[in-house]
């Protein structure tokens, strides 16, 4: 049997269980099981099916064993901000309400009446998004105060899945920073913010760092799987894991491209200046207390929704080809317009915004796709300029990681617009970063520098240069 580390990587539309191991001085990844993840309406809320996610993880583990893999450890990463609450019997008090649910409408303004926006940013360094956990908790406090009063445990999505596997409760650092309730100076829960907002302090668990072992899986799971293995904390925020897999950081801006686009740089110190606040940049926690100084951009969610509305008549590759053919069309939208967060009809919302801005209205699938890709590339270009201003540094490269790096049309647009060399890959950056942390935790790798060299040696990275003379 092949010893391996299992990376459970769950995004907003799908999840997968992957086996990672070093062989012949190369890091190898094998996809074991892929499963869907989608929001559903439940009790008037838009929710995630948390039981489906847990059962899917178990199926993935069993299939890995069937395929002759011997798990040494397992680690889970997911998207950020969402959570569940448990009662004093460790039973779920809440569903896993999704960040796209509208329960947080108006909650930022309510929080700002209690504690000022500037103070929140100075204390946490986290960008303002209406779905941040702080505003979700405020919504729960307003709408269902009896639930919050009964709560004994706050766990984010990967924390809860880890609890189901091990019985141990902990809040992992990188994901906890996305709550906008972690203090920059202490890297721990901000008791002042929590007290001012009237949230029960006792529900928040101890902050644990990536590379921490939560121990072995529970006895009943050992019996079910027929094997025993350790559960390790990666950077449980999927972007945190993805950034671990960016091979070169010194002169590189990273772009984690998927449902969301996360664009930024890795820093040793947080940048929580008034200018960073005005540009709405965030300082999310990273491995070994590094910071991910980045901006959250709407991302490929827009084309995913368009694909759905066309009833999957076109593949993502088809949309790229159609966008190329529509080279006469150059309308742009602000991809960070909150109307694109969860519109009733993405295509009609894009058309409405174009009309409002007195631009040509996209009608064909190619024109719609081109509007999205051009708008994303322009947003990336603007964000690059902001990063260079805020860090007072010029960067040579943009390294796109994640599934979106396979869109070569968008990669080339970014190279042309930014006049920078664009590096594309690795594709499976999040799962790679997840496995890397497990390898560091178990001593098979000794440093992040060694890990990033291993990534360079193991995975294909494509280069896109600006076409200055075309």
CSV table of N, CA and C in Angstrom, one decimal, residues 19 48 111 143 147 175 196 303 329 370 375 407:
chain,number,residue,atom,x,y,z
A,19,UNK,N,-5.1,12.2,-2.5
A,19,UNK,CA,-4.0,11.6,-1.8
A,19,UNK,C,-2.7,12.2,-2.3
A,48,UNK,N,-25.7,25.3,3.6
A,48,UNK,CA,-24.9,24.2,3.1
A,48,UNK,C,-25.4,22.9,3.7
A,111,UNK,N,-23.6,47.2,13.1
A,111,UNK,CA,-22.3,47.0,13.8
A,111,UNK,C,-21.6,48.4,14.0
A,143,UNK,N,-32.1,38.4,14.9
A,143,UNK,CA,-33.3,37.7,14.4
A,143,UNK,C,-33.6,36.5,15.2
A,147,UNK,N,-31.4,31.5,20.1
A,147,UNK,CA,-30.4,30.5,19.6
A,147,UNK,C,-29.0,30.9,20.1
A,175,UNK,N,-8.6,30.5,9.3
A,175,UNK,CA,-10.0,30.7,9.0
A,175,UNK,C,-10.7,31.7,10.0
A,196,UNK,N,-18.3,44.4,23.2
A,196,UNK,CA,-19.1,45.5,22.7
A,196,UNK,C,-20.3,45.1,21.9
A,303,UNK,N,-19.3,33.7,-14.3
A,303,UNK,CA,-19.4,32.8,-15.5
A,303,UNK,C,-20.0,31.5,-15.1
A,329,UNK,N,-16.6,43.3,-29.1
A,329,UNK,CA,-17.4,43.8,-27.9
A,329,UNK,C,-16.5,44.0,-26.7
A,370,UNK,N,-17.4,37.5,-22.7
A,370,UNK,CA,-16.3,38.5,-22.9
A,370,UNK,C,-16.4,39.7,-21.9
A,375,UNK,N,-13.9,42.4,-17.7
A,375,UNK,CA,-14.1,43.1,-16.5
A,375,UNK,C,-13.2,42.5,-15.4
A,407,UNK,N,-7.7,29.0,-17.5
A,407,UNK,CA,-8.3,29.9,-18.5
A,407,UNK,C,-7.3,30.8,-19.2
